[in-house]
Coordinates of C-alpha atoms in Angstrom, one line a residue:
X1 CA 0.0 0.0 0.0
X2 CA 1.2 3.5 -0.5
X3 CA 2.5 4.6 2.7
X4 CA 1.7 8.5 3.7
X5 CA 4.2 9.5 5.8
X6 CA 8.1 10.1 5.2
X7 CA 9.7 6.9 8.0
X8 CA 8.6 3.6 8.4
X9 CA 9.1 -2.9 8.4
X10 CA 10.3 -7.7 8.5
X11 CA 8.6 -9.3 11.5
X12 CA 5.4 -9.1 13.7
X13 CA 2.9 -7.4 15.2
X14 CA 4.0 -5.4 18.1
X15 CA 1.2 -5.6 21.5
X16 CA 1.7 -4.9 24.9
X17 CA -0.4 -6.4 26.9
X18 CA -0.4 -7.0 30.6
X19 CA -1.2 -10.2 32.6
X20 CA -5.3 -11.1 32.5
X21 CA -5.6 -10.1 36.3
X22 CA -3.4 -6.9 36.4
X23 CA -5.6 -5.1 33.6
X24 CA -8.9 -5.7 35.1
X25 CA -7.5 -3.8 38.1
X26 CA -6.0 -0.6 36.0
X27 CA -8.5 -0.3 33.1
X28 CA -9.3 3.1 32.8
X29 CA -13.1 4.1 33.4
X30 CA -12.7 6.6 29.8
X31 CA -11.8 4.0 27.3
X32 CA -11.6 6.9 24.8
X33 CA -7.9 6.9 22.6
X34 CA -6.8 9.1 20.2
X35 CA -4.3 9.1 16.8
X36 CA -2.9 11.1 14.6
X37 CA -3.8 9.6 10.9
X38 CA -1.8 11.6 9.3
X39 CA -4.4 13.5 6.3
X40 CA -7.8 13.8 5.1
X41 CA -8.4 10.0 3.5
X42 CA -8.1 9.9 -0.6
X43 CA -11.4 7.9 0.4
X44 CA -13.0 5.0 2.5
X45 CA -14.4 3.1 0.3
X46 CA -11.9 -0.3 0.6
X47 CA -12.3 -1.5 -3.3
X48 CA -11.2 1.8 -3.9
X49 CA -8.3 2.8 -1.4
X50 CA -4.9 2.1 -2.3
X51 CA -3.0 3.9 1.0
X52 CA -1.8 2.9 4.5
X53 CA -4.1 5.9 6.5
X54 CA -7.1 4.5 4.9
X55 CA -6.8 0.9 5.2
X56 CA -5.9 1.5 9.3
X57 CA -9.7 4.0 9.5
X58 CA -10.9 0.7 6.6
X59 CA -9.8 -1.9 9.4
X60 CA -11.5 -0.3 12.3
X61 CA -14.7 -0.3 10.6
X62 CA -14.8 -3.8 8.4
X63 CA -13.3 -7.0 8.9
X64 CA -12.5 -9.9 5.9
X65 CA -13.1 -13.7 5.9
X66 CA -10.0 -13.8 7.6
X67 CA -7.6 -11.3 9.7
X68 CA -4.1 -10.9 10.9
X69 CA -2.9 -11.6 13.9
X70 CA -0.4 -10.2 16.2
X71 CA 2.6 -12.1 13.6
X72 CA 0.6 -11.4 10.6
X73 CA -1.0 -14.5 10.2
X74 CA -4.3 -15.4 9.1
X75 CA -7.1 -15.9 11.4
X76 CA -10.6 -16.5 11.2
X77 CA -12.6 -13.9 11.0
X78 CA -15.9 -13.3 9.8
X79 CA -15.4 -16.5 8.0
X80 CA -15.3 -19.3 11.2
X81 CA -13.6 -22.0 8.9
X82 CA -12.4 -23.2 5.8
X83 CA -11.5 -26.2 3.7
X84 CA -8.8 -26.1 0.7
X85 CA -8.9 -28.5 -1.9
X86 CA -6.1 -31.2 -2.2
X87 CA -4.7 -29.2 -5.6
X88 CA -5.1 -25.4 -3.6
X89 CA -7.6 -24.2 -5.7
X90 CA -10.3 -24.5 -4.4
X91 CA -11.8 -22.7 -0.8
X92 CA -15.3 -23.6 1.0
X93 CA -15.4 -20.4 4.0
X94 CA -18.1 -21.7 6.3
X95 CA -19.3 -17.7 7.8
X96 CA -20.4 -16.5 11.4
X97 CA -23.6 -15.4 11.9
X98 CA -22.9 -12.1 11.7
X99 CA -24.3 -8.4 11.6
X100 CA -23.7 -5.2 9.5
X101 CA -23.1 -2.1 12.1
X102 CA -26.7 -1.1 11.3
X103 CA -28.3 -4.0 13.0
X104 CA -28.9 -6.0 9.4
X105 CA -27.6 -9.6 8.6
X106 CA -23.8 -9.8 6.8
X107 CA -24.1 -13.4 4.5
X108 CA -21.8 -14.6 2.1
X109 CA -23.7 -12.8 -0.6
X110 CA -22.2 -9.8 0.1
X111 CA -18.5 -10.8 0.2
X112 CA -19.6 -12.5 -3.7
X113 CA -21.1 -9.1 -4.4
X114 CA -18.7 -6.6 -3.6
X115 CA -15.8 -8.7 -4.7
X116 CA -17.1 -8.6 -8.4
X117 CA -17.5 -5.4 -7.8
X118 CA -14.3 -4.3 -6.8
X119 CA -13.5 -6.5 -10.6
X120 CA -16.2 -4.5 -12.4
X121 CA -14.5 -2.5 -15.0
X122 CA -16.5 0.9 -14.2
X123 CA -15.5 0.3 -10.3
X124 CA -11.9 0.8 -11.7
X125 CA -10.6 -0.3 -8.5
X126 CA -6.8 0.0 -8.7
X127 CA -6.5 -2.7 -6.1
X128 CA -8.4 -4.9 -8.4
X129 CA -5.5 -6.7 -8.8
X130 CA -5.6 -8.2 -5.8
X131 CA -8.5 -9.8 -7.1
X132 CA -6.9 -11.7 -9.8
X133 CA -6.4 -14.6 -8.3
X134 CA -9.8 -15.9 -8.7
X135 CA -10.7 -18.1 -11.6
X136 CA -11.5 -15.7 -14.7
X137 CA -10.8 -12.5 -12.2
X138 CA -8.3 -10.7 -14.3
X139 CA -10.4 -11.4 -17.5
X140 CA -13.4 -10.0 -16.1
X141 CA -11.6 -7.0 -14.7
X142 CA -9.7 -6.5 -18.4
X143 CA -13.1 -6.5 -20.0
X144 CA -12.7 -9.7 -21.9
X145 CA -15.8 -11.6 -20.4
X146 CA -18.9 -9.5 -19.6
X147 CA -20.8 -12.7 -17.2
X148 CA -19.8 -12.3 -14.0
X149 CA -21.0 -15.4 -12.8
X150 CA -18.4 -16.7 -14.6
X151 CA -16.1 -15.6 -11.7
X152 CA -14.5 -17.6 -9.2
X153 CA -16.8 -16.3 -6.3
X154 CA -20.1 -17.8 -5.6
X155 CA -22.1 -17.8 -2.5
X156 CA -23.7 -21.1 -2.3
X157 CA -25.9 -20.3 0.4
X158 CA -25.9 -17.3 3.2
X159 CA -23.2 -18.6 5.2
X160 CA -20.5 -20.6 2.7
X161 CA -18.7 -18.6 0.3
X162 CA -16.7 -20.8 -2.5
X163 CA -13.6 -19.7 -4.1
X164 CA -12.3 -21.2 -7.3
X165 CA -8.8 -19.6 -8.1
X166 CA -6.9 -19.4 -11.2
X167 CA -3.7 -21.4 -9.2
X168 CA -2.6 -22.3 -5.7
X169 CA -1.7 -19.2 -4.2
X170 CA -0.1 -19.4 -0.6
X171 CA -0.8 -16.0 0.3
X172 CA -4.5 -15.8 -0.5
X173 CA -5.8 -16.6 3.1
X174 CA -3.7 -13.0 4.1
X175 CA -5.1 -11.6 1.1
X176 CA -8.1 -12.1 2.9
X177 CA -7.9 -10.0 5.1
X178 CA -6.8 -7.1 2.8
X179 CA -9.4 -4.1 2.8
X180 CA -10.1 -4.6 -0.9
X181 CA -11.3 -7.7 0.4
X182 CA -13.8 -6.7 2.2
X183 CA -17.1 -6.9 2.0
X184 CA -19.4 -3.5 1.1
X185 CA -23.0 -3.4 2.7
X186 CA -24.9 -3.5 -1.5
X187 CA -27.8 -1.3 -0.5
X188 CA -26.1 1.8 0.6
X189 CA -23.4 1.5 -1.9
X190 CA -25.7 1.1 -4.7
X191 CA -27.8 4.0 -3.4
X192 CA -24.8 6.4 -3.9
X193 CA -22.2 5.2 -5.3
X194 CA -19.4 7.8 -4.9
X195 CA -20.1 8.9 -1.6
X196 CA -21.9 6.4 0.4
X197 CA -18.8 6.3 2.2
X198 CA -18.6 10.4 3.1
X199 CA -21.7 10.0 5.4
X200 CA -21.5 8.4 8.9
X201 CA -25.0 7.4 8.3
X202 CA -24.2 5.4 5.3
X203 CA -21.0 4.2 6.1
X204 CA -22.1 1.0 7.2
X205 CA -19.8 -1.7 7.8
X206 CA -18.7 -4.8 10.0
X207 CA -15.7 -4.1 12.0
X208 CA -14.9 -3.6 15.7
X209 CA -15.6 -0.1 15.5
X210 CA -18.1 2.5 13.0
X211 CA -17.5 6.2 12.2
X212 CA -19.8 8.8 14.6
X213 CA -17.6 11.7 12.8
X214 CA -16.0 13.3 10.1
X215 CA -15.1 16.5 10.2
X216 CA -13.1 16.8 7.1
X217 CA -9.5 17.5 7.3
X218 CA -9.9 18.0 10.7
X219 CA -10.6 14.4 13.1
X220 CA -12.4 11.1 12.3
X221 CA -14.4 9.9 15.4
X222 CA -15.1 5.9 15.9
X223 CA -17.3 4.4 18.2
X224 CA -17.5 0.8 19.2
X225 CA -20.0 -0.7 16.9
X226 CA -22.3 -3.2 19.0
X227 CA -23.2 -5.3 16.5
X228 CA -19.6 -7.0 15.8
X229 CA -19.4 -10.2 16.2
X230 CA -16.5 -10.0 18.9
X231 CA -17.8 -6.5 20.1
X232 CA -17.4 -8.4 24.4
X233 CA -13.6 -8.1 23.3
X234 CA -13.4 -5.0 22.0
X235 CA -12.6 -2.7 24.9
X236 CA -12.2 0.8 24.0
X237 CA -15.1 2.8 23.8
X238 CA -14.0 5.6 20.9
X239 CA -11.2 6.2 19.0
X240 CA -10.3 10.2 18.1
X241 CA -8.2 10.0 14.9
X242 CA -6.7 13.5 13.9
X243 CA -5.8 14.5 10.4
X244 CA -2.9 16.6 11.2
X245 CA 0.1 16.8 8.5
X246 CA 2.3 19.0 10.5
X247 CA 4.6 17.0 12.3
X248 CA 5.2 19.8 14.9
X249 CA 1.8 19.9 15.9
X250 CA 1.0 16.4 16.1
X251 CA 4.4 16.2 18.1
X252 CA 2.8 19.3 20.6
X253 CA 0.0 17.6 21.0
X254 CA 1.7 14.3 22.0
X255 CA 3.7 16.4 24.4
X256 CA 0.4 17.7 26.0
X257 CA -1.4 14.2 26.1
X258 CA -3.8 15.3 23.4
X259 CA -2.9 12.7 21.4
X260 CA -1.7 9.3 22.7
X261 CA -0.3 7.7 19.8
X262 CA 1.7 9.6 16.8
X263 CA 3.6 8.0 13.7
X264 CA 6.7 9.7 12.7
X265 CA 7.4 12.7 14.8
X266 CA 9.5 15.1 12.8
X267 CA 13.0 14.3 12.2
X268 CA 14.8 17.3 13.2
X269 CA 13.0 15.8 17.4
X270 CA 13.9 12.5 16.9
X271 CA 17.4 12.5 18.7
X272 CA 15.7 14.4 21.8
X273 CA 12.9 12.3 21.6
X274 CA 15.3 9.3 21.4
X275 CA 17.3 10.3 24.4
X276 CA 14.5 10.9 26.6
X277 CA 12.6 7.4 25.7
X278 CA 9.5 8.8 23.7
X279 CA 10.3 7.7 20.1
X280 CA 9.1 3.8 19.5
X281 CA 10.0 1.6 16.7
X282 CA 7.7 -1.2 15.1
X283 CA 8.9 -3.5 12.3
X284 CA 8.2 -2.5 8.9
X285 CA 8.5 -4.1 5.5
X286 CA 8.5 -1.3 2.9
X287 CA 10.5 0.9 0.3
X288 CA 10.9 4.8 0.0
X289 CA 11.6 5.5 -3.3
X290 CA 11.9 7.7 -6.4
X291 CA 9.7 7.3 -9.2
X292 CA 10.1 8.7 -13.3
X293 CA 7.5 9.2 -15.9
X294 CA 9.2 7.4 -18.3
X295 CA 6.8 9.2 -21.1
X296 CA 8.3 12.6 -20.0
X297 CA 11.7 14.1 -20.8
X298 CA 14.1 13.7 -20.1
X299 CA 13.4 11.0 -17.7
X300 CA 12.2 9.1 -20.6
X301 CA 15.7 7.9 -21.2
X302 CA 17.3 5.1 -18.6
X303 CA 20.5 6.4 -19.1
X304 CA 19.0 9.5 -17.3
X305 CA 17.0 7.6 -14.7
X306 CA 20.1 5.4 -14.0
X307 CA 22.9 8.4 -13.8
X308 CA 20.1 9.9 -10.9
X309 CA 19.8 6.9 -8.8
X310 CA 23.9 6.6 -8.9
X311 CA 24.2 10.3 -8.2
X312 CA 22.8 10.4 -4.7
X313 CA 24.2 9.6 -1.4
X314 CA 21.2 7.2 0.5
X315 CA 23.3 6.8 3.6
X316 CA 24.1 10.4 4.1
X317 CA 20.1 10.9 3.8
X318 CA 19.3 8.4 6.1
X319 CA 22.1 10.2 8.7
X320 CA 21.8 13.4 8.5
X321 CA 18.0 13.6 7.2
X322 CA 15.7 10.9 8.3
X323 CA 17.6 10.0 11.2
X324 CA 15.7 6.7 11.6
X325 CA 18.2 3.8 11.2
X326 CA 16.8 3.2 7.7
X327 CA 18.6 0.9 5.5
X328 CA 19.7 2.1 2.3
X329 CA 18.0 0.4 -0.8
X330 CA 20.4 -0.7 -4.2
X331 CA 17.2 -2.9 -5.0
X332 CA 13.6 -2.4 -4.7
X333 CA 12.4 -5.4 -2.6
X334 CA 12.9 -4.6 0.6
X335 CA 14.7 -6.9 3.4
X336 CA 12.2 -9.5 5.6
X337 CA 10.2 -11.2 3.2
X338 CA 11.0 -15.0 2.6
X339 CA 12.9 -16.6 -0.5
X340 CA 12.3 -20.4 -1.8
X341 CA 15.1 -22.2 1.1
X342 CA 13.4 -22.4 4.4
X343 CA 14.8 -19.6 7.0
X344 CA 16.2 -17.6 3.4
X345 CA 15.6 -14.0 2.7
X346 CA 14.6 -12.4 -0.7
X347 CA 16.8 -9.8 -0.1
X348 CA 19.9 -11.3 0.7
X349 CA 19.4 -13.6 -1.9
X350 CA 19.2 -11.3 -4.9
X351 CA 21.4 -9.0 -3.3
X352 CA 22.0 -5.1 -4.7
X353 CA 21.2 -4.4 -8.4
X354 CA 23.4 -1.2 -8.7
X355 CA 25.7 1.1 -6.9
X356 CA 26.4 4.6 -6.2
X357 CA 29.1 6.2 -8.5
X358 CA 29.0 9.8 -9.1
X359 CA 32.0 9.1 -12.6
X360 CA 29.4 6.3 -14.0
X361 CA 26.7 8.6 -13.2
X362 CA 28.6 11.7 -15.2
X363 CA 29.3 9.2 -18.1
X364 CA 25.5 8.1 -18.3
X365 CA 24.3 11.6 -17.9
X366 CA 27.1 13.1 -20.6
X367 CA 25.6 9.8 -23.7
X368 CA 22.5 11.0 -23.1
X369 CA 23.6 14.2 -24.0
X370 CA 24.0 16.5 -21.2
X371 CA 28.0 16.2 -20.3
X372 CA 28.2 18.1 -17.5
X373 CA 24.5 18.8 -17.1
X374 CA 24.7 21.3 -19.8
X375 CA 21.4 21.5 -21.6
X376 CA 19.8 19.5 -18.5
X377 CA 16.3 21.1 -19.0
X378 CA 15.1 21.9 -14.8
X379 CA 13.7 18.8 -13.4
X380 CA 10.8 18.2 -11.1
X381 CA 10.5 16.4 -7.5
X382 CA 6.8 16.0 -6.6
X383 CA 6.1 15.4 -2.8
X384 CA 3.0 15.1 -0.8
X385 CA 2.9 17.9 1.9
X386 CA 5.0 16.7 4.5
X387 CA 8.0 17.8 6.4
X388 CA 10.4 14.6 6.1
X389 CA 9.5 14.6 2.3
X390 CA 10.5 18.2 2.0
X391 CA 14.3 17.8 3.6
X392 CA 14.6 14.6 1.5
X393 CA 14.1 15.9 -1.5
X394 CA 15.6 19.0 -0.8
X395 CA 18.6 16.7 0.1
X396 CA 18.6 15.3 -3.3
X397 CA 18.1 18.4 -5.0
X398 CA 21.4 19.6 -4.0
X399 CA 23.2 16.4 -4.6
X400 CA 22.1 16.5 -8.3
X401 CA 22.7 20.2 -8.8
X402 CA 26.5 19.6 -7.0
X403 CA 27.3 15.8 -8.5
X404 CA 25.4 16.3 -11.5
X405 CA 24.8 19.6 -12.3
X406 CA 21.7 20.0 -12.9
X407 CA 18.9 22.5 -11.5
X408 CA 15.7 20.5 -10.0
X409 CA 12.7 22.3 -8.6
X410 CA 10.1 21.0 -5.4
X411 CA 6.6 21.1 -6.1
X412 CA 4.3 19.8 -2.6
X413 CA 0.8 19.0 -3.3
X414 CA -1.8 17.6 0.4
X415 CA -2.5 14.2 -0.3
X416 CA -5.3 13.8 -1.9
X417 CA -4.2 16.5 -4.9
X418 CA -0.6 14.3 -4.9
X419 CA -2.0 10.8 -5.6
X420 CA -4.6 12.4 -8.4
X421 CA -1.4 13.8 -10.2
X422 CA 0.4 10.4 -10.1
X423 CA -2.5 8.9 -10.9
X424 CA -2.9 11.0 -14.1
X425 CA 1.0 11.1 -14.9
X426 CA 1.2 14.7 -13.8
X427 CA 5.2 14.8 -12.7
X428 CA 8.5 13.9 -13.9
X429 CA 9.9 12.5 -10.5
X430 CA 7.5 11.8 -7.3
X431 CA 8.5 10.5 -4.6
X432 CA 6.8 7.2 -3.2
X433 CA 6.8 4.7 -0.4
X434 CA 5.2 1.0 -0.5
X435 CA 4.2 -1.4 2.6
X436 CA 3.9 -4.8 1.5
X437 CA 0.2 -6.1 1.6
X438 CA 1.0 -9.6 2.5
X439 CA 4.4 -11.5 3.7
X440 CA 5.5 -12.6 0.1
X441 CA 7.8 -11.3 -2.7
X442 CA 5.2 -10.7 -5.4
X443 CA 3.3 -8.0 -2.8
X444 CA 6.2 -5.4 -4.3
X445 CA 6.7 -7.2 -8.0
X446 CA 3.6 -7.2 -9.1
X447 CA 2.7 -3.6 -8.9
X448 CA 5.1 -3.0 -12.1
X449 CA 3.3 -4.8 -14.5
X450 CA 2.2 -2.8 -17.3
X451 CA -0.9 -0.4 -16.7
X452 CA -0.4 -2.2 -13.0
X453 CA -3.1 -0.2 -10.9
X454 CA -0.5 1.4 -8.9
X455 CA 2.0 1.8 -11.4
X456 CA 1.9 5.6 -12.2
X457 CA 5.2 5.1 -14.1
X458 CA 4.2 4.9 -17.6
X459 CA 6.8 1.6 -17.7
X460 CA 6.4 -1.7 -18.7
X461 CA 8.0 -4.5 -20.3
X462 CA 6.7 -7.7 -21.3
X463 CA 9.0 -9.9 -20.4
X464 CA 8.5 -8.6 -16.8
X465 CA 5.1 -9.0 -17.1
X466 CA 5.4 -12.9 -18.3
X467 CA 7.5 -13.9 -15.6
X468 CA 5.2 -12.2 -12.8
X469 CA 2.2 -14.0 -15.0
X470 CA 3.9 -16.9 -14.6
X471 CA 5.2 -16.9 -10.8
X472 CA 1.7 -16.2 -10.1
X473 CA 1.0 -19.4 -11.5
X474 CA 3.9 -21.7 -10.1
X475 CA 3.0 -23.7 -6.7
X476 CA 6.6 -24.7 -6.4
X477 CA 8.7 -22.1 -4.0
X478 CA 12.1 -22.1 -6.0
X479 CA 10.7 -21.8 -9.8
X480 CA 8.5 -19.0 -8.2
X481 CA 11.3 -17.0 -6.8
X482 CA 13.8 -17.4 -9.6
X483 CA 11.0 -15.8 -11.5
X484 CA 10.8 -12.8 -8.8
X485 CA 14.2 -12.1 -8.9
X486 CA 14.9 -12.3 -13.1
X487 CA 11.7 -9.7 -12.9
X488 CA 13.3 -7.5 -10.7
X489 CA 16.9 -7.4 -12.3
X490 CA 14.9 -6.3 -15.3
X491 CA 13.4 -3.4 -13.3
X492 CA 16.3 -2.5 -11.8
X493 CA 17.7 -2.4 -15.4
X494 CA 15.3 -0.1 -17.1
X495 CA 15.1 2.1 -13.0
X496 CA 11.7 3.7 -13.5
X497 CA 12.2 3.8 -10.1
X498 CA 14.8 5.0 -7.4
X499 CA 14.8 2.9 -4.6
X500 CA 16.3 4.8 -1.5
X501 CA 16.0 2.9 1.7
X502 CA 14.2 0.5 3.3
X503 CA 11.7 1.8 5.9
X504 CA 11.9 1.5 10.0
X505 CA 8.5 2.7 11.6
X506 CA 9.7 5.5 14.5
X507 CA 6.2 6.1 16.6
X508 CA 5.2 7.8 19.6
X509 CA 2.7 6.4 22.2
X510 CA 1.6 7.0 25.9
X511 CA 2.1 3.9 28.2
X512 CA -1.2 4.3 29.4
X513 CA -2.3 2.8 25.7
X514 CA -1.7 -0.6 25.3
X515 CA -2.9 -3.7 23.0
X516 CA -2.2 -1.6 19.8
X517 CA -1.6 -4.1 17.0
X518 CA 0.8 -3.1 14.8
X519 CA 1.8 -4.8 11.5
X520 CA 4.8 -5.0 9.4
X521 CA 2.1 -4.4 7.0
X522 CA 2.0 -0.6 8.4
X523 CA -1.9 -1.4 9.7
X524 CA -2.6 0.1 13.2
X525 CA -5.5 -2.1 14.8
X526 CA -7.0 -0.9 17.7
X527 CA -9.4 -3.7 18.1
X528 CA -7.6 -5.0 20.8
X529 CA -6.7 -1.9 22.5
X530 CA -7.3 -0.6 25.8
X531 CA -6.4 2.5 28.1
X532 CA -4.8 2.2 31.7
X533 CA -5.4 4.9 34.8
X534 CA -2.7 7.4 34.4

């Protein structure tokens, strides 16, 4: 998912939780917490939300068939059970008896129904791609059959969903769990389509908690939502979530306990806030990067793209900049995720695909016909508004002016305005970040295939796209990473994309919250969370 803010994860969920007995004794009588989110949401709507802010408010208020535990694994969720078929194909999810927030029965109706719409060509869900595993998905989502009964999704009666897929997919129960995944409540979707999901009336969903308020721009207020199925184990009463991008005031307002839990305090406090034990960490699997328009000069040429990504220092960023023990990225698939051997790491395995050298990045930049930068038309950085975004790419504005020579202007856009002009190929460079959505390679790989949902780079390649096509249909582990890793030395090769480092997750949180789940996925899940006495 795209990740929002400017520091981010390979391992678990991190809870604190106290012994059975002791938090009886300490709860706190106001089991009200409150978040920074970070910005308005692009929207709610999970077929149609491609960022990690979203998907944490998308989480609160709907749950899956299945969804993660504390290590990011799979657990039953609305669905009770499942069987697999011997050849992996083929799921039977047995459901709970279960209620939408506004009293109404959930069935397995409504999972078939909104995942075929999340496929339906005039949903153009971006995510629909995670959709593709079912049997004829991608073809209905392409346009190339019009009967949707035709795919792989059919509720049999109002409590067993069954799922044919194209191919044995390990990662499908996590997929699950995903918000594009979830299930939609038909009648108030259909009843407005494009902003059932603005109104607190109409947002009706299924998760541990349902929106009371939304003052836009300003704070989303949840309420524990009676009617969820585990609503006896769902402690906290509200949950305030501000939509704050200034990092200063969302660190104020940690600082005066209006806020008890903050992601990324700004980077300029972080040593202070290190030394006096206030700045967290939580495992992350993701990738800050760079990304071109490869249909816009004069990025349109790799020799360009390459010479850029040589040009820049990542650790000197990371030290003097971010400050957040990130680790610098010479490949786009970040560290944590699990190659074919048992106990092996994708990473480490394919190992870096390029290097920094400021005399290969000259000679690059001087074939493509700007020795010395000379005729180097100004260049573009598009951010979303956000301090850490501004220093790092004022950062690497001056290292391509001094190592390259060339002149580069900033342009900051709130978030909502920034994703619309990546989404419509309105920059030469933007800068980027993506979370992994399960634990598996293809969860970065497959967001490059061409006209990819998510791939605002204008690149593709079809040999990249066969060999994701075809680890997608490989069951066995070592064919399907060799696969990954020849796709991703071709990406690397062609560099639509700067990879800078790989993200840590530096947050902020008062000890009298506790039970916060919080992914390597970058979800925050408060479902579990409760307050102490202070």
């Amino acid at each position: 998912m795209r990740r929002l803010l400017t520091i981010l994860v390979c391992s678990i969920m991190v809870l604190a939780v106290l012994p059975i007995g002791a938090t009886a004794q300490r709860l706190a009588k106001n089991q009200v917490a409150s978040y920074d989110l970070g910005a308005e949401p692009e929207t709610l709507d999970p077929a149609m939300s491609t960022g990690i802010p979203e998907a944490i408010v998308e989480l609160s208020c709907f749950e899956g068939l299945t969804r993660l535990d504390e290590k990011d694994t799979p657990r039953p969720a609305i669905a009770e059970s499942w069987t697999i078929s011997p050849d992996g194909t083929l799921y039977t999810f047995k459901l709970r008896k279960t209620k939408w927030s506004d009293g109404t029965l959930l069935t397995a109706h409504d999972f078939e129904w909104a995942w075929k719409r999340a496929l339906a060509p005039e949903t153009a869900s971006e995510y629909a791609i995670q959709l593709w595993y079912l049997k004829n998905g991608q073809a209905y989502n392409e346009g190339t059959i019009k009967d949707a009964s035709l795919v792989g999704v059919k509720a049999t009666d109002d409590y067993t969903l069954v799922v044919r897929l194209e191919h044995p997919t390990a990662y499908f129960l996590s997929l699950c769990a995903f918000p594009t995944l979830m299930p939609v409540n038909r009648k108030v979707v259909e009843a407005n389509p494009t902003g059932w999901f603005q109104n607190p009336a109409t947002y009706i969903g299924n998760g541990p908690f349902k929106v009371a308020k939304w003052e836009h721009n300003s704070v989303l207020e949840l309420v524990k939502n009676p009617n969820y199925w585990d609503a006896a184990n769902v402690k906290l009463e509200k949950v305030i979530m501000y939509l704050i991008d200034d990092r200063n005031t969302v660190l104020s307002m940690f600082e005066t306990d209006q806020i008890d839990m903050a992601e990324d305090p700004p980077t300029t406090e972080m040593p202070r806030l290190e030394r006096e034990g206030l700045l967290k960490f939580s495992p992350y699997i993701g990738t800050y990067y760079y990304m071109f328009n490869v249909n816009k000069p004069p990025v349109n040429d790799p020799r360009v793209r390459k010479a850029l990504t040589m040009a820049i220092d990542r650790a000197a960023i990371i030290k003097y900049v971010t400050r957040a023990y990130q680790t610098p990225a010479f490949a786009y698939t970040p560290y944590g995720l699990p190659d074919a051997a048992p106990g092996s790491d994708f990473r480490k395995v394919g190992g870096n695909y390029f290097k920094e050298d400021l005399e290969a990045a000259k000679k690059l930049l001087a074939e493509a016909g700007y020795p010395g930068g000379k005729g180097f038309p100004t260049l573009s950085i598009l951010y979303n508004t956000h301090e850490g975004h501004r220093r790092i790419a004022e950062a690497i504005q001056e290292m391509w002016k001094k190592n390259l020579g060339i002149n580069v202007v900033l342009t900051n856009q709130e978030w909502k305005v920034y994703l619309a002009s990546r989404d419509a190929g309105d920059f030469q460079v933007a800068r980027a970040g993506w979370i992994g959505d399960y634990l598996d390679a293809m969860t970065f790989m497959d967001m490059w295939i061409t006209d990819g949902g998510n791939n605002d780079t204008g690149w593709g390649d079809k040999r990249y796209d066969d060999l994701i096509d075809r680890a997608k249909r490989t069951a066995d582990p070592a064919t399907r990473m060799k696969m990954l890793h020849e796709a991703e030395a071709i990406l690397m090769d062609a560099m639509p994309i700067m990879p800078i480092y790989f993200y840590t997750n530096p947050y902020m949180c008062k000890d009298w919250l506790v039970g916060v789940g919080r992914s390597v996925l970058g979800f925050v899940d408060f479902s579990k969370a409760y307050v102490l006495e202070r």
